[in-house]
mmCIF file of C-alpha atoms in Angstrom:
data_model
loop_
_atom_site.group_PDB
_atom_site.id
_atom_site.type_symbol
_atom_site.label_atom_id
_atom_site.label_comp_id
_atom_site.label_asym_id
_atom_site.label_seq_id
_atom_site.Cartn_x
_atom_site.Cartn_y
_atom_site.Cartn_z
ATOM 1 C CA MET M 29 -17.430 53.080 -48.128
ATOM 2 C CA PRO M 30 -20.706 52.070 -46.617
ATOM 3 C CA SER M 31 -22.467 54.564 -44.324
ATOM 4 C CA LEU M 32 -25.017 54.072 -41.530
ATOM 5 C CA ASP M 33 -27.697 55.946 -43.466
ATOM 6 C CA GLN M 34 -27.622 53.077 -46.045
ATOM 7 C CA ILE M 35 -28.864 50.467 -43.588
ATOM 8 C CA ASP M 36 -32.281 49.244 -44.643
ATOM 9 C CA GLY M 37 -34.502 46.253 -44.640
ATOM 10 C CA LYS M 38 -34.011 45.465 -40.986
ATOM 11 C CA PRO M 39 -36.486 45.713 -38.132
ATOM 12 C CA LYS M 40 -36.756 49.231 -36.622
ATOM 13 C CA GLU M 41 -35.482 48.035 -33.164
ATOM 14 C CA TYR M 42 -32.365 46.547 -34.799
ATOM 15 C CA ILE M 43 -31.507 49.737 -36.653
ATOM 16 C CA GLU M 44 -32.179 51.819 -33.484
ATOM 17 C CA LYS M 45 -29.685 49.670 -31.487
ATOM 18 C CA ILE M 46 -27.042 50.074 -34.236
ATOM 19 C CA MET M 47 -27.509 53.843 -34.238
ATOM 20 C CA GLU M 48 -27.385 53.990 -30.481
ATOM 21 C CA TYR M 49 -24.039 52.037 -30.496
ATOM 22 C CA ALA M 50 -22.719 54.409 -33.136
ATOM 23 C CA LYS M 51 -23.308 57.392 -30.824
ATOM 24 C CA THR M 52 -21.009 55.967 -28.172
ATOM 25 C CA PRO M 53 -19.104 53.102 -29.708
ATOM 26 C CA THR M 54 -17.618 51.387 -26.636
ATOM 27 C CA GLY M 55 -17.641 47.841 -25.479
ATOM 28 C CA PHE M 56 -18.676 44.924 -27.617
ATOM 29 C CA LEU M 57 -21.197 44.818 -30.481
ATOM 30 C CA LEU M 58 -21.996 41.335 -31.762
ATOM 31 C CA LEU M 59 -23.818 41.182 -35.193
ATOM 32 C CA ALA M 60 -25.056 37.650 -35.729
ATOM 33 C CA GLY M 61 -27.201 36.159 -38.455
ATOM 34 C CA SER M 62 -27.302 34.214 -41.650
ATOM 35 C CA ASN M 63 -25.119 34.833 -44.738
ATOM 36 C CA GLY M 64 -25.727 37.939 -46.838
ATOM 37 C CA THR M 65 -27.832 39.878 -44.272
ATOM 38 C CA GLY M 66 -25.567 42.914 -44.024
ATOM 39 C CA LYS M 67 -23.520 42.170 -40.887
ATOM 40 C CA SER M 68 -20.190 43.088 -42.523
ATOM 41 C CA PHE M 69 -21.799 46.053 -44.238
ATOM 42 C CA ILE M 70 -22.920 47.470 -40.919
ATOM 43 C CA ALA M 71 -19.496 46.745 -39.332
ATOM 44 C CA GLN M 72 -17.837 48.564 -42.242
ATOM 45 C CA ALA M 73 -20.151 51.534 -41.886
ATOM 46 C CA LEU M 74 -19.457 51.813 -38.118
ATOM 47 C CA TYR M 75 -15.712 51.348 -38.843
ATOM 48 C CA SER M 76 -15.592 54.123 -41.448
ATOM 49 C CA ALA M 77 -17.666 56.520 -39.290
ATOM 50 C CA TYR M 78 -15.315 56.199 -36.336
ATOM 51 C CA HIS M 79 -12.419 58.707 -36.360
ATOM 52 C CA GLU M 80 -11.871 58.639 -40.107
ATOM 53 C CA HIS M 81 -8.772 60.798 -39.713
ATOM 54 C CA ASP M 82 -7.113 58.409 -37.255
ATOM 55 C CA ARG M 83 -6.448 55.202 -39.241
ATOM 56 C CA ASP M 84 -3.780 54.004 -36.869
ATOM 57 C CA TYR M 85 -6.350 53.379 -34.186
ATOM 58 C CA LYS M 86 -8.758 51.145 -35.986
ATOM 59 C CA MET M 87 -8.489 47.665 -37.489
ATOM 60 C CA PHE M 88 -10.853 45.556 -39.642
ATOM 61 C CA ILE M 89 -9.873 41.892 -40.053
ATOM 62 C CA SER M 90 -11.564 38.590 -40.743
ATOM 63 C CA GLN M 91 -10.924 35.555 -38.523
ATOM 64 C CA THR M 92 -9.127 33.883 -41.448
ATOM 65 C CA ASP M 93 -6.815 36.859 -42.067
ATOM 66 C CA LEU M 94 -6.151 37.199 -38.316
ATOM 67 C CA ASN M 95 -5.256 33.543 -38.184
ATOM 68 C CA LEU M 96 -2.810 33.925 -41.126
ATOM 69 C CA LYS M 97 -1.268 37.001 -39.488
ATOM 70 C CA TRP M 98 -0.931 35.144 -36.197
ATOM 71 C CA GLN M 99 0.717 32.126 -37.905
ATOM 72 C CA LYS M 100 3.166 34.422 -39.724
ATOM 73 C CA GLN M 101 4.088 36.181 -36.437
ATOM 74 C CA ILE M 102 4.853 32.865 -34.852
ATOM 75 C CA LYS M 103 6.871 31.696 -37.833
ATOM 76 C CA ASP M 104 8.861 34.957 -38.136
ATOM 77 C CA TRP M 105 9.328 35.864 -34.477
ATOM 78 C CA GLY M 106 8.384 32.774 -32.401
ATOM 79 C CA GLU M 107 5.871 34.718 -30.322
ATOM 80 C CA THR M 108 2.804 36.913 -30.668
ATOM 81 C CA THR M 109 3.084 39.573 -27.967
ATOM 82 C CA TYR M 110 3.576 42.433 -30.453
ATOM 83 C CA LEU M 111 0.611 41.336 -32.548
ATOM 84 C CA LEU M 112 -1.618 40.931 -29.426
ATOM 85 C CA ASN M 113 -0.680 44.420 -28.273
ATOM 86 C CA GLU M 114 -1.497 45.787 -31.708
ATOM 87 C CA PHE M 115 -5.046 44.394 -31.484
ATOM 88 C CA VAL M 116 -5.515 45.372 -27.846
ATOM 89 C CA ARG M 117 -4.466 49.011 -28.139
ATOM 90 C CA THR M 118 -6.558 49.877 -31.281
ATOM 91 C CA LYS M 119 -9.617 52.061 -30.475
ATOM 92 C CA ILE M 120 -11.931 50.212 -32.835
ATOM 93 C CA LEU M 121 -11.504 46.571 -33.796
ATOM 94 C CA VAL M 122 -13.765 44.730 -36.139
ATOM 95 C CA LEU M 123 -13.427 40.908 -36.134
ATOM 96 C CA ASP M 124 -15.352 39.820 -39.231
ATOM 97 C CA ASP M 125 -16.724 36.395 -39.923
ATOM 98 C CA ILE M 126 -15.847 34.853 -36.531
ATOM 99 C CA GLY M 127 -16.646 31.172 -36.622
ATOM 100 C CA THR M 128 -16.049 30.538 -40.325
ATOM 101 C CA ARG M 129 -13.499 28.053 -39.167
ATOM 102 C CA THR M 130 -12.810 26.291 -35.912
ATOM 103 C CA PRO M 131 -9.787 27.723 -34.176
ATOM 104 C CA THR M 132 -6.901 25.618 -32.976
ATOM 105 C CA GLU M 133 -6.398 25.594 -29.207
ATOM 106 C CA SER M 134 -3.397 27.938 -29.396
ATOM 107 C CA PHE M 135 -5.141 30.388 -31.769
ATOM 108 C CA MET M 136 -8.219 30.280 -29.504
ATOM 109 C CA ASP M 137 -5.919 31.305 -26.595
ATOM 110 C CA PHE M 138 -4.828 34.285 -28.771
ATOM 111 C CA LEU M 139 -8.488 35.213 -29.608
ATOM 112 C CA TYR M 140 -9.402 34.941 -25.920
ATOM 113 C CA ALA M 141 -6.512 37.161 -24.901
ATOM 114 C CA ILE M 142 -7.718 39.835 -27.334
ATOM 115 C CA ALA M 143 -11.347 39.559 -26.078
ATOM 116 C CA ASP M 144 -10.304 39.547 -22.409
ATOM 117 C CA LYS M 145 -7.997 42.514 -22.643
ATOM 118 C CA ARG M 146 -10.503 44.495 -24.725
ATOM 119 C CA TYR M 147 -13.191 43.590 -22.141
ATOM 120 C CA GLU M 148 -10.987 45.018 -19.369
ATOM 121 C CA ASN M 149 -10.755 48.165 -21.442
ATOM 122 C CA LYS M 150 -14.337 48.164 -22.715
ATOM 123 C CA PHE M 151 -15.127 51.798 -21.791
ATOM 124 C CA ASN M 152 -12.254 53.077 -23.922
ATOM 125 C CA CYS M 153 -12.546 50.915 -27.018
ATOM 126 C CA SER M 154 -15.026 49.388 -29.476
ATOM 127 C CA THR M 155 -15.034 45.747 -30.509
ATOM 128 C CA ILE M 156 -17.398 44.696 -33.235
ATOM 129 C CA ILE M 157 -17.779 41.059 -34.082
ATOM 130 C CA THR M 158 -19.711 39.553 -36.963
ATOM 131 C CA THR M 159 -20.692 35.882 -37.085
ATOM 132 C CA ASN M 160 -23.049 33.413 -38.691
ATOM 133 C CA LEU M 161 -23.127 31.353 -35.506
ATOM 134 C CA ASN M 162 -25.849 31.339 -32.892
ATOM 135 C CA SER M 163 -24.998 31.476 -29.172
ATOM 136 C CA GLN M 164 -24.946 27.726 -28.704
ATOM 137 C CA ASN M 165 -22.578 27.110 -31.623
ATOM 138 C CA MET M 166 -20.418 30.075 -30.706
ATOM 139 C CA ARG M 167 -20.035 28.676 -27.170
ATOM 140 C CA ALA M 168 -19.181 25.208 -28.561
ATOM 141 C CA ARG M 169 -16.565 26.609 -30.935
ATOM 142 C CA PHE M 170 -15.055 29.422 -28.815
ATOM 143 C CA GLY M 171 -15.845 28.517 -25.193
ATOM 144 C CA ASP M 172 -17.923 30.150 -22.481
ATOM 145 C CA ALA M 173 -15.266 32.632 -21.309
ATOM 146 C CA PHE M 174 -14.833 34.117 -24.805
ATOM 147 C CA VAL M 175 -18.622 34.323 -25.461
ATOM 148 C CA SER M 176 -19.310 35.753 -22.033
ATOM 149 C CA ARG M 177 -17.002 38.731 -22.719
ATOM 150 C CA VAL M 178 -18.406 39.235 -26.183
ATOM 151 C CA ALA M 179 -22.029 38.956 -24.973
ATOM 152 C CA SER M 180 -21.352 41.572 -22.273
ATOM 153 C CA GLY M 181 -22.173 44.241 -24.882
ATOM 154 C CA VAL M 182 -24.866 44.659 -27.444
ATOM 155 C CA CYS M 183 -25.899 41.406 -29.192
ATOM 156 C CA LEU M 184 -28.075 41.637 -32.327
ATOM 157 C CA ARG M 185 -29.298 38.838 -34.562
ATOM 158 C CA TYR M 186 -30.964 39.200 -37.958
ATOM 159 C CA ASP M 187 -31.752 36.144 -40.112
ATOM 160 C CA GLY M 188 -33.035 37.457 -43.355
ATOM 161 C CA GLN M 189 -32.606 36.420 -47.012
ATOM 162 C CA ASP M 190 -29.100 36.253 -48.449
ATOM 163 C CA ARG M 191 -28.890 39.362 -50.647
ATOM 164 C CA ARG M 192 -25.809 38.060 -52.420
ATOM 165 C CA PHE M 193 -27.019 34.659 -53.373
ATOM 166 C CA GLN M 194 -28.839 34.100 -56.677
ATOM 167 C CA GLU M 195 -30.292 30.726 -57.644
ATOM 168 C CA PHE M 196 -28.447 29.196 -60.595
#
């Protein structure tokens, strides 16, 4: 598992804000930037550092996997209240790769409900979101109300070189 002491190659201020959030992980943390710059790595490090013994109270999921889980819940049960409550009550929630696809209107309602309820409870939970989108693109794809709640916390952007991509 990644750890916070493995974060390198970022500006000092960026790392300081990550470490400050790690001390009191409440509210929203938005990690934005280009592909391969360590957003998911940092989110995984924060996730693994948070109450390691209490796996029932933390969730790490990509937008794609959340969408698939949401679709299955609708197919199997015809509603998503149980699934929504599962994402709302968890102490730490990482939504990875938000914006890799454009949500349908009904899935966007579900995402908004998660963000809104976690915003209402922001002093008792941590919500970490990673994205490749900038604020304008995020507003266009997810709407002002969703982005306003997410942006109420710490927002960091780092556009460095993709560490995974090799020219071929």
